Coordinates of C-alpha atoms and ligand atoms in Angstrom, one line a residue:
M22 CA 174.7 91.6 43.7
S23 CA 176.7 93.8 41.3
E24 CA 179.0 92.0 38.8
K25 CA 182.0 93.6 40.4
A26 CA 181.5 92.0 43.8
R27 CA 184.8 90.8 45.3
I28 CA 185.0 87.3 46.7
L29 CA 187.7 85.9 48.9
V30 CA 188.3 82.2 48.6
V31 CA 190.1 80.8 51.7
D32 CA 191.1 77.1 51.3
D33 CA 194.4 75.2 51.8
D34 CA 193.6 73.0 48.8
E35 CA 195.3 74.7 46.0
G36 CA 193.5 72.8 43.3
L37 CA 190.1 73.7 44.8
R38 CA 191.2 77.3 45.2
K39 CA 192.2 77.6 41.6
S40 CA 189.1 75.9 40.2
L41 CA 186.8 77.9 42.4
G42 CA 188.7 81.1 41.4
L43 CA 188.2 80.3 37.7
I44 CA 184.5 79.5 38.1
I45 CA 183.9 82.7 40.1
K46 CA 185.8 84.8 37.6
R47 CA 183.8 83.4 34.8
K48 CA 180.7 84.7 36.6
S49 CA 182.3 88.2 36.4
Y50 CA 183.2 88.4 40.1
R51 CA 186.6 89.6 41.2
V52 CA 188.5 87.0 43.1
E53 CA 191.1 87.0 45.9
T54 CA 192.5 83.7 47.1
A55 CA 194.2 82.7 50.4
A56 CA 195.6 79.4 51.5
T57 CA 195.7 80.2 55.2
G58 CA 193.7 82.2 57.8
Q59 CA 196.6 84.7 58.2
E60 CA 196.8 85.2 54.4
A61 CA 193.1 85.7 54.2
L62 CA 193.3 88.4 56.9
E63 CA 196.1 90.2 55.0
K64 CA 194.2 90.1 51.7
A65 CA 191.0 91.4 53.4
L66 CA 192.8 94.3 54.9
G67 CA 192.1 97.7 53.3
K68 CA 190.1 96.1 50.4
E69 CA 186.4 95.9 49.9
I70 CA 185.3 92.2 50.2
N71 CA 181.7 91.3 49.7
L72 CA 181.8 87.6 50.2
A73 CA 184.2 85.1 51.7
L74 CA 184.2 81.3 51.0
V75 CA 185.9 79.9 54.0
D76 CA 187.1 76.3 54.4
L77 CA 186.5 75.3 58.0
K78 CA 189.8 73.3 58.2
L79 CA 192.7 75.7 57.6
P80 CA 196.3 74.9 58.4
D81 CA 196.8 77.8 60.9
M82 CA 193.4 78.2 62.4
E83 CA 189.8 77.0 62.6
G84 CA 187.8 78.6 59.7
V85 CA 185.0 79.2 62.3
N86 CA 187.3 81.5 64.2
L87 CA 188.4 83.4 61.1
I88 CA 184.8 84.5 60.4
P89 CA 184.3 87.0 63.3
T90 CA 187.7 88.7 62.5
L91 CA 186.7 89.0 58.9
K92 CA 183.3 90.3 59.9
E93 CA 184.9 92.9 62.2
M94 CA 186.9 94.2 59.2
H95 CA 183.9 94.2 56.9
P96 CA 180.6 94.3 58.8
E97 CA 178.5 93.8 55.7
L98 CA 180.5 90.7 54.6
A99 CA 178.6 87.6 53.6
V100 CA 180.3 84.3 54.5
I101 CA 179.8 80.8 53.1
V102 CA 181.7 78.0 54.9
I103 CA 183.1 75.0 53.0
T104 CA 183.3 71.8 54.9
G105 CA 184.4 68.4 54.1
C106 CA 182.7 66.6 56.9
A107 CA 179.3 68.3 57.3
S108 CA 177.7 67.9 60.5
I109 CA 174.8 69.8 62.1
E110 CA 177.1 71.1 64.9
T111 CA 179.7 72.6 62.6
A112 CA 177.0 74.2 60.4
I113 CA 175.3 75.7 63.5
Q114 CA 178.7 76.8 64.9
A115 CA 179.5 78.5 61.5
L116 CA 176.1 80.2 61.3
N117 CA 176.4 81.4 64.9
K118 CA 179.7 83.0 64.0
G119 CA 178.1 85.0 61.2
A120 CA 178.2 82.7 58.2
S121 CA 175.1 82.9 56.0
A122 CA 175.3 79.4 54.4
Y123 CA 177.5 76.4 54.2
I124 CA 178.4 74.0 51.5
T125 CA 179.9 70.6 51.7
K126 CA 182.7 68.9 49.8
P127 CA 182.9 67.5 47.2
L128 CA 181.6 70.8 45.8
N129 CA 178.7 70.9 43.4
M130 CA 179.6 73.9 41.3
D131 CA 176.0 74.8 40.4
E132 CA 175.0 74.6 44.0
L133 CA 178.0 76.7 44.9
C134 CA 177.2 79.4 42.3
A135 CA 173.6 79.5 43.4
K136 CA 174.6 79.9 47.1
V137 CA 177.1 82.6 46.2
E138 CA 174.5 84.6 44.3
E139 CA 172.0 84.0 47.0
A140 CA 174.4 85.2 49.7
L141 CA 175.4 88.3 47.7
E142 CA 171.8 89.1 47.0
R143 CA 171.0 88.7 50.7
Q144 CA 173.9 90.9 51.6
R145 CA 172.8 93.5 49.1
L146 CA 169.3 93.5 50.5
L147 CA 170.6 93.7 54.0
A148 CA 172.8 96.7 53.1
E149 CA 169.9 98.3 51.3
N150 CA 167.7 97.7 54.3
K151 CA 170.3 99.2 56.6
R152 CA 170.6 102.3 54.3
L153 CA 166.8 102.7 54.2
D154 CA 166.7 102.3 58.0
L155 CA 169.3 105.0 58.4
E156 CA 167.6 107.3 56.0
L157 CA 164.3 106.8 57.8
K158 CA 165.9 107.6 61.1
K159 CA 167.5 110.7 59.7
E160 CA 164.2 111.8 58.1
L161 CA 162.4 111.3 61.4
E162 CA 165.0 113.3 63.3
E163 CA 164.8 116.0 60.6
R164 CA 161.1 116.1 60.9
K165 CA 161.2 116.3 64.7
R166 CA 163.7 119.1 64.5
A167 CA 161.6 121.0 61.9
E168 CA 158.5 120.5 64.1
K169 CA 160.3 121.8 67.1
A170 CA 161.6 124.8 65.1
L171 CA 158.1 125.4 63.8
V172 CA 156.7 125.4 67.3
E173 CA 159.4 127.7 68.5
S174 CA 159.0 130.0 65.6
E175 CA 155.3 130.1 66.1
E176 CA 155.8 131.0 69.8
H177 CA 158.3 133.7 68.8
Y178 CA 156.0 135.0 66.1
S179 CA 152.9 135.2 68.3
A180 CA 154.9 136.7 71.2
L181 CA 156.3 139.2 68.7
V182 CA 153.0 140.1 67.1
E183 CA 151.2 140.3 70.5
N184 CA 153.9 142.6 71.9
L185 CA 154.0 144.9 68.9
T186 CA 153.0 148.5 69.5
D187 CA 151.3 148.2 66.1
A188 CA 147.8 146.8 65.7
V189 CA 148.0 144.0 63.2
F190 CA 145.1 142.6 61.1
L191 CA 144.6 140.0 58.5
F192 CA 141.9 140.4 55.9
K193 CA 140.9 137.4 53.8
G194 CA 138.6 138.2 50.9
G195 CA 137.7 141.6 52.5
V196 CA 136.9 140.1 55.9
I197 CA 138.9 140.4 59.2
T198 CA 140.0 136.9 60.1
W199 CA 142.7 137.7 62.6
C200 CA 144.1 140.5 64.7
N201 CA 146.4 141.0 67.7
D202 CA 145.5 142.4 71.2
R203 CA 146.9 145.9 70.4
V204 CA 143.9 146.5 68.1
E205 CA 141.6 146.9 71.1
K206 CA 143.9 149.6 72.6
I207 CA 144.1 151.6 69.4
Y208 CA 140.6 151.2 68.0
G209 CA 138.7 150.6 71.2
Y210 CA 136.9 147.5 69.8
P211 CA 137.4 144.1 71.5
K212 CA 138.9 141.5 69.2
N213 CA 135.7 139.4 69.1
E214 CA 133.7 142.4 67.8
L215 CA 136.1 142.8 64.9
L216 CA 136.6 139.2 63.7
G217 CA 134.3 138.6 60.7
K218 CA 133.7 142.3 60.0
Q219 CA 134.0 143.6 56.5
A220 CA 137.1 145.7 55.7
A221 CA 134.9 148.7 54.9
F222 CA 134.1 148.9 58.6
F223 CA 137.7 150.1 58.9
Y224 CA 137.6 152.7 56.2
P225 CA 139.1 156.1 57.2
K226 CA 136.7 158.8 58.2
D227 CA 138.4 161.5 56.2
V228 CA 138.1 160.0 52.7
R229 CA 135.3 159.0 50.4
P230 CA 135.0 155.2 50.5
Y231 CA 134.8 154.9 46.7
E232 CA 137.9 157.0 46.2
F233 CA 139.8 155.1 49.0
T234 CA 139.0 151.7 47.4
R235 CA 140.2 152.9 44.1
I236 CA 143.5 154.3 45.4
L237 CA 144.0 151.2 47.6
S238 CA 143.4 148.6 44.9
S239 CA 145.6 150.4 42.3
A240 CA 148.5 150.7 44.9
L241 CA 148.2 147.0 45.9
K242 CA 148.1 146.0 42.2
E243 CA 151.2 148.1 41.3
R244 CA 153.4 147.7 44.4
G245 CA 151.6 145.1 46.6
L246 CA 151.8 147.8 49.3
F247 CA 149.8 150.8 50.5
N248 CA 150.9 153.4 53.1
G249 CA 148.7 156.0 54.5
T250 CA 147.9 158.3 57.4
N251 CA 144.2 159.0 58.1
K252 CA 141.6 159.7 60.7
F253 CA 139.7 156.7 62.1
Q254 CA 136.8 156.6 64.5
R255 CA 137.2 154.6 67.7
K256 CA 134.3 152.7 69.3
D257 CA 133.7 155.5 71.8
G258 CA 133.4 158.0 68.9
S259 CA 136.7 159.7 69.5
V260 CA 138.9 160.2 66.4
V261 CA 142.5 159.1 66.2
D262 CA 145.2 159.6 63.6
I263 CA 146.5 156.3 62.3
E264 CA 149.5 155.6 60.2
Y265 CA 149.2 152.3 58.5
T266 CA 150.7 149.9 55.9
L267 CA 148.6 147.5 54.0
S268 CA 150.5 144.7 52.2
Q269 CA 149.1 142.0 50.0
I270 CA 150.2 138.5 50.9
H271 CA 151.5 137.0 47.6
G272 CA 149.7 134.3 45.8
K273 CA 146.6 133.9 48.0
V274 CA 143.2 133.4 46.7
P275 CA 140.9 135.0 47.9
I276 CA 143.2 138.0 48.4
E277 CA 144.8 138.2 51.8
I278 CA 145.9 141.6 53.1
M279 CA 148.0 142.2 56.2
A280 CA 147.6 145.6 57.9
A281 CA 149.9 147.2 60.5
A282 CA 148.6 150.3 62.1
R283 CA 149.9 152.7 64.8
D284 CA 148.3 155.6 66.6
V285 CA 150.1 158.9 65.6
T286 CA 147.5 161.3 67.1
E287 CA 150.1 162.7 69.6
R288 CA 152.8 163.0 67.0
K289 CA 150.4 164.7 64.6
R290 CA 149.3 167.1 67.3
V291 CA 152.9 168.0 68.1
E292 CA 153.7 168.4 64.4
S293 CA 150.8 170.7 63.8
E294 CA 151.6 172.7 66.9
R295 CA 155.2 173.0 65.7
E296 CA 154.0 174.1 62.3
R297 CA 151.7 176.6 63.9
L298 CA 154.5 178.0 66.1
L299 CA 156.8 178.2 63.2
N300 CA 154.2 180.1 61.1
A301 CA 153.6 182.4 64.0
L302 CA 157.3 183.0 64.4
D303 CA 157.7 183.6 60.7
E304 CA 154.8 186.1 60.9
K305 CA 156.3 187.9 63.9
T306 CA 159.8 188.0 62.3
K307 CA 158.3 189.6 59.2
E308 CA 156.3 192.0 61.3
L309 CA 159.4 192.9 63.3
E310 CA 161.4 193.4 60.2
Q311 CA 158.8 195.6 58.8
I312 CA 158.7 197.7 62.0
V313 CA 162.5 198.0 61.9
N314 CA 162.4 198.9 58.3
V315 CA 159.6 201.5 58.6
T316 CA 160.9 203.1 61.8
S317 CA 164.5 203.2 60.7
H318 CA 163.4 204.7 57.4
D319 CA 160.9 207.1 58.9
L320 CA 163.3 208.2 61.7
R321 CA 165.8 209.2 59.1
S322 CA 163.8 212.2 57.7
P323 CA 163.5 214.0 61.1
L324 CA 167.1 213.1 61.7
V325 CA 168.1 214.7 58.4
N326 CA 166.2 217.8 59.5
I327 CA 167.9 217.8 62.9
Q328 CA 171.3 217.5 61.2
G329 CA 170.5 220.2 58.6
F330 CA 169.1 222.7 61.1
T331 CA 172.0 222.1 63.5
R332 CA 174.5 222.9 60.7
E333 CA 172.5 226.0 59.9
L334 CA 172.5 226.9 63.6
D335 CA 176.2 226.3 63.6
T336 CA 176.7 228.7 60.6
S337 CA 174.4 231.3 62.3
F338 CA 176.3 230.9 65.5
R339 CA 179.6 231.6 63.8
Q340 CA 178.1 234.8 62.3
V341 CA 176.8 235.8 65.7
Y342 CA 180.2 235.0 67.2
E343 CA 182.0 237.3 64.7
I344 CA 179.7 240.2 65.7
F345 CA 180.2 239.3 69.3
D346 CA 184.0 239.2 68.8
S347 CA 183.9 242.8 67.3
K348 CA 184.9 245.9 69.1
A349 CA 181.3 247.2 68.9
V350 CA 180.2 244.9 71.7
P351 CA 180.7 246.4 75.1
S352 CA 183.2 244.4 77.2
A353 CA 180.6 244.0 80.1
V354 CA 178.2 242.2 77.6
K355 CA 181.2 240.2 76.3
K356 CA 182.1 239.1 79.8
K357 CA 178.5 238.0 80.5
L358 CA 178.1 236.1 77.2
A359 CA 181.6 234.7 76.9
P360 CA 180.9 231.3 78.8
L361 CA 177.8 230.8 76.6
L362 CA 179.4 231.7 73.3
D363 CA 182.9 230.3 73.9
E364 CA 181.9 227.0 75.4
D365 CA 178.2 226.0 76.1
I366 CA 176.7 226.8 72.6
P367 CA 179.6 225.3 70.5
H368 CA 179.8 222.2 72.8
A369 CA 176.0 221.7 72.6
L370 CA 176.1 222.1 68.8
Q371 CA 179.0 219.6 68.5
Y372 CA 177.2 217.2 70.7
I373 CA 174.0 217.4 68.7
L374 CA 176.0 216.9 65.4
A375 CA 177.9 213.9 66.8
S376 CA 174.9 212.2 68.3
S377 CA 172.8 212.7 65.2
S378 CA 175.5 211.3 63.0
K379 CA 175.8 208.3 65.4
M380 CA 172.0 207.9 65.2
N381 CA 172.3 208.1 61.4
S382 CA 174.8 205.3 61.3
L383 CA 172.7 203.2 63.7
L384 CA 169.6 203.7 61.5
S385 CA 171.6 202.8 58.4
G386 CA 172.8 199.6 60.1
L387 CA 169.2 198.7 61.1
L388 CA 168.0 199.4 57.6
R389 CA 170.8 197.1 56.1
L390 CA 169.8 194.4 58.6
S391 CA 166.1 194.5 57.8
R392 CA 166.8 194.5 54.1
L393 CA 168.9 191.4 54.5
G394 CA 165.8 189.6 55.8
R395 CA 163.9 190.5 52.6
A396 CA 166.3 189.9 49.8
A397 CA 166.6 186.2 48.7
P398 CA 170.3 185.2 48.4
N399 CA 171.5 184.7 44.9
I400 CA 173.4 181.4 45.3
K401 CA 176.4 180.7 43.1
K402 CA 179.6 178.9 43.2
L403 CA 182.1 181.4 44.7
D404 CA 185.8 181.6 44.0
M405 CA 186.8 182.4 47.5
N406 CA 190.4 183.3 46.6
K407 CA 189.1 186.1 44.3
L408 CA 186.4 187.2 46.8
M409 CA 188.9 187.4 49.7
A410 CA 191.3 189.4 47.5
E411 CA 188.5 191.9 46.9
V412 CA 187.7 192.1 50.7
V413 CA 191.4 192.6 51.6
A414 CA 191.8 195.3 48.8
S415 CA 188.7 197.2 50.1
L416 CA 190.3 197.3 53.6
E417 CA 193.7 198.2 52.3
F418 CA 193.7 201.6 54.1
Q419 CA 192.7 200.2 57.5
I420 CA 195.4 197.4 57.1
K421 CA 198.1 200.0 56.4
E422 CA 196.8 202.3 59.2
S423 CA 197.0 199.5 61.8
D424 CA 200.3 198.2 60.5
A425 CA 198.9 194.7 60.3
T426 CA 200.0 191.7 58.2
V427 CA 197.1 189.8 56.5
E428 CA 198.0 186.3 55.4
V429 CA 195.5 184.5 53.1
E430 CA 195.9 180.8 52.4
E431 CA 194.6 179.0 49.3
L432 CA 190.8 178.9 49.9
P433 CA 188.4 176.2 48.7
P434 CA 185.2 177.4 46.9
C435 CA 181.8 177.4 48.4
Y436 CA 178.2 178.2 47.4
G437 CA 176.6 181.5 48.4
D438 CA 175.5 185.0 47.5
G439 CA 178.7 186.8 46.4
T440 CA 177.7 190.2 47.8
Q441 CA 176.5 188.8 51.1
I442 CA 179.5 186.5 51.6
N443 CA 181.8 189.5 50.8
Q444 CA 179.9 191.4 53.6
V445 CA 180.5 188.5 56.0
F446 CA 184.3 188.5 55.5
S447 CA 184.5 192.3 55.3
N448 CA 182.9 192.5 58.8
L449 CA 185.1 189.8 60.2
L450 CA 188.3 191.2 58.8
D451 CA 187.2 194.8 59.8
N452 CA 186.8 193.5 63.4
A453 CA 190.1 191.6 63.3
L454 CA 191.7 194.9 62.4
K455 CA 189.7 197.0 64.9
Y456 CA 190.3 194.7 67.9
L457 CA 194.1 194.1 67.4
D458 CA 196.4 194.4 70.4
P459 CA 198.6 197.5 69.8
N460 CA 201.4 195.9 71.9
R461 CA 202.4 193.2 69.5
P462 CA 203.0 192.7 65.8
R463 CA 199.5 192.4 64.3
I464 CA 198.9 189.3 62.3
I465 CA 195.7 188.2 60.7
R466 CA 195.4 184.8 59.0
I467 CA 192.6 183.6 56.7
S468 CA 192.3 179.9 55.9
G469 CA 189.8 177.4 54.8
K470 CA 189.3 173.7 54.4
A471 CA 186.6 171.5 52.8
G472 CA 185.1 168.3 54.1
E473 CA 181.8 166.4 54.3
G474 CA 179.8 168.7 52.0
R475 CA 180.8 171.8 53.9
V476 CA 183.7 174.2 53.8
T477 CA 184.9 176.0 56.9
Y478 CA 186.8 179.2 56.8
C479 CA 188.7 180.8 59.7
V480 CA 189.6 184.4 60.3
E481 CA 192.2 184.4 63.0
D482 CA 193.7 187.4 64.8
N483 CA 196.2 187.9 67.6
G484 CA 194.1 190.7 69.1
I485 CA 192.5 191.5 72.4
G486 CA 190.4 188.3 72.5
I487 CA 186.9 187.7 73.9
A488 CA 186.0 186.2 77.3
D489 CA 184.1 182.9 77.3
K490 CA 181.0 184.5 78.8
D491 CA 180.8 186.9 75.8
R492 CA 181.2 184.4 73.0
E493 CA 177.5 184.2 72.2
R494 CA 176.6 187.7 73.2
I495 CA 178.7 189.4 70.6
F496 CA 176.4 188.2 67.9
E497 CA 173.4 190.0 69.5
I498 CA 172.2 193.2 68.0
F499 CA 174.0 196.4 69.3
C500 CA 176.3 194.4 71.5
R501 CA 179.7 196.1 72.0
L502 CA 181.9 194.7 74.7
D503 CA 183.8 197.9 75.2
P504 CA 182.3 201.0 73.6
D505 CA 185.6 202.8 73.9
V506 CA 187.5 200.3 71.8
G507 CA 187.2 200.7 68.0
I508 CA 184.3 202.4 66.2
G509 CA 181.1 200.6 65.5
E510 CA 177.4 200.1 66.2
G511 CA 177.5 196.5 67.4
L512 CA 175.8 195.3 64.2
G513 CA 178.6 193.7 62.2
L514 CA 178.4 190.2 63.8
T515 CA 174.6 190.3 63.9
I516 CA 174.6 190.8 60.2
V517 CA 177.2 188.0 59.7
R518 CA 175.0 185.5 61.6
K519 CA 171.9 186.5 59.8
I520 CA 173.6 186.1 56.4
L521 CA 174.9 182.7 57.4
D522 CA 171.5 181.6 58.7
R523 CA 170.0 182.4 55.3
H524 CA 172.7 180.3 53.6
G525 CA 172.4 177.2 55.8
G526 CA 175.7 178.2 57.3
K527 CA 177.1 178.8 60.7
V528 CA 179.4 181.2 62.5
W529 CA 181.1 180.7 65.8
V530 CA 184.2 182.0 67.7
E531 CA 187.0 180.5 69.7
S532 CA 189.0 182.9 71.7
E533 CA 191.4 183.6 74.5
P534 CA 191.4 187.0 76.1
G535 CA 194.8 188.7 75.6
K536 CA 195.8 186.2 72.9
G537 CA 193.4 186.5 70.0
S538 CA 190.3 185.1 68.4
R539 CA 189.4 182.7 65.6
F540 CA 186.1 183.3 63.9
F541 CA 184.8 180.2 62.0
V542 CA 182.4 180.4 59.1
S543 CA 181.0 177.1 57.8
L544 CA 179.1 177.0 54.4
P545 CA 177.8 174.3 52.1
T546 CA 180.0 173.3 49.3
K547 CA 177.1 172.1 47.1
E548 CA 174.4 173.9 45.3
G549 CA 170.8 173.7 46.5
I550 CA 171.2 175.6 49.8
N551 CA 167.9 176.0 51.6
D552 CA 166.7 179.5 51.9
K553 CA 166.0 179.4 55.6
K554 CA 164.0 182.5 55.6
Ligands
ADP626 P1 181.2 196.4 66.2 O1 182.5 195.9 65.8 O2 180.6 197.4 65.3 O3 181.2 196.8 67.6 P2 180.3 193.7 65.9 O4 178.9 193.2 65.9 O5 181.1 193.5 64.7 O6 180.1 195.2 66.2 O7 181.1 193.1 67.1 C1 180.5 193.1 68.4 C2 181.5 193.2 69.5 O8 182.2 192.0 69.5 C3 182.5 194.2 69.3 O9 182.1 195.5 69.8 C4 183.7 193.7 70.1 O10 183.6 194.0 71.4 C5 183.6 192.2 69.9 N1 184.5 191.7 68.8 C6 184.1 191.4 67.5 N2 185.2 191.0 66.8 C7 186.2 190.9 67.7 C8 187.6 190.4 67.6 N3 188.1 190.0 66.4 N4 188.3 190.5 68.7 C9 187.8 190.9 69.9 N5 186.6 191.4 70.0 C10 185.8 191.3 69.0

């Protein structure tokens, strides 16, 4: 027992208590003494006591009865009883109550010291035994828990692996040692035909084996991982597109590689179909743009002829009219020709001139539109306050004419082609001025706010507004909701949308008929806009 063991001496014989105390102290133990059972209990309370030397004859109680109470307070306590009249019965009684030894008076100090040491050693061994027992129990429980967790985790793991939509393989030293059921579905080979096969059996069909091995080993060496999508042949000869990941399991010799593979044949088919359609669409758009470009260009020369010859006809007609108006022409002829020369011919000439000029502006619009499709936008950071001031200045005349107020708020910058974005806002502001309601003060507001990598501008008017059913239609080519309101070809908004498409931007409208419209333009705030052509 440790030198610091605490010993409680309980004896009513003061002389004995003192001498016992001295001897025990000399042996480096700590000593507490008590003359009665009650005192002993008080001293034992709240203190660590390792051994009690208890006289069986105490003034207030039998020493034998003190033992269980002390043991209750200190379950590890060793007890040696001291008795003056040793008899077998008292010794047995004391031992039954928990004493580990007894010693008779008169005391032989050497015997006493030997018994104390023996009792303390026994107590230490018992405590150690108990501790080991507890530790063993704990360890056993821990092991049981770990085993249970292992079984559960294995169950989860195998359920997970078997229910995966991926085929999973394990290659050890280049040989398939394990795979899940999904393998059969994807590759068409039953599991048992695959186990034990060389990895080369699984090499993609669309690569050279040597090249594949080289790329694979360098990827595994560098990153421990290899991703790929290749064509593989199924057992029935059909070919599937497989997307797979090979990962090396760390620290295994021979090398262990885990493979997870999924069938992406359908996805690949859809992707290539999408690509084919996009290419076809691109081709068609180019073709269409070319047709529009060529026809609008080619149609302009005959149109110029029509306009030129009509003007010549007009001049000739005026000369004919002067002659016709002279006195030289007989009044009967005048009467006959009057309806033709006064009305029909000038009307027809006016009509031809107006129509050809309309056709001219339509063709110019078409040409502008087709050119937009060809010129790549020159993207720069745009000072929108400056740009909008230019737009407003260029429409100064129309603003004055329509007696409108144009309010421009502080605008955040954006990224775009200066000329094209100027065109966007010119068209929107021009429309806002054209479609104002003459019956109320005309106010147009231009604002903008930035957020989440985009900036959104708004051109708001309090004009005639647009019905819900027309909100999308107005962006279609040549769409004019009311040909009698404002002058135009129905191309302005088509051009706006096309420019924004090519900037990765958007345009949309919110409107209420009779109240006004708000045209929104959203553009990226950062450089690097995709040319969506
Ligand atoms: P255009 O103005 O030359 O007719 P647009 O393509 O610019 O062609 O506009 C198409 C049609 O959309 C217009 O004819 C008009 O009916 C309607 N529209 C455009 N802007 C407005 C607006 N601010 N308020 C009411 N209607 C509008």
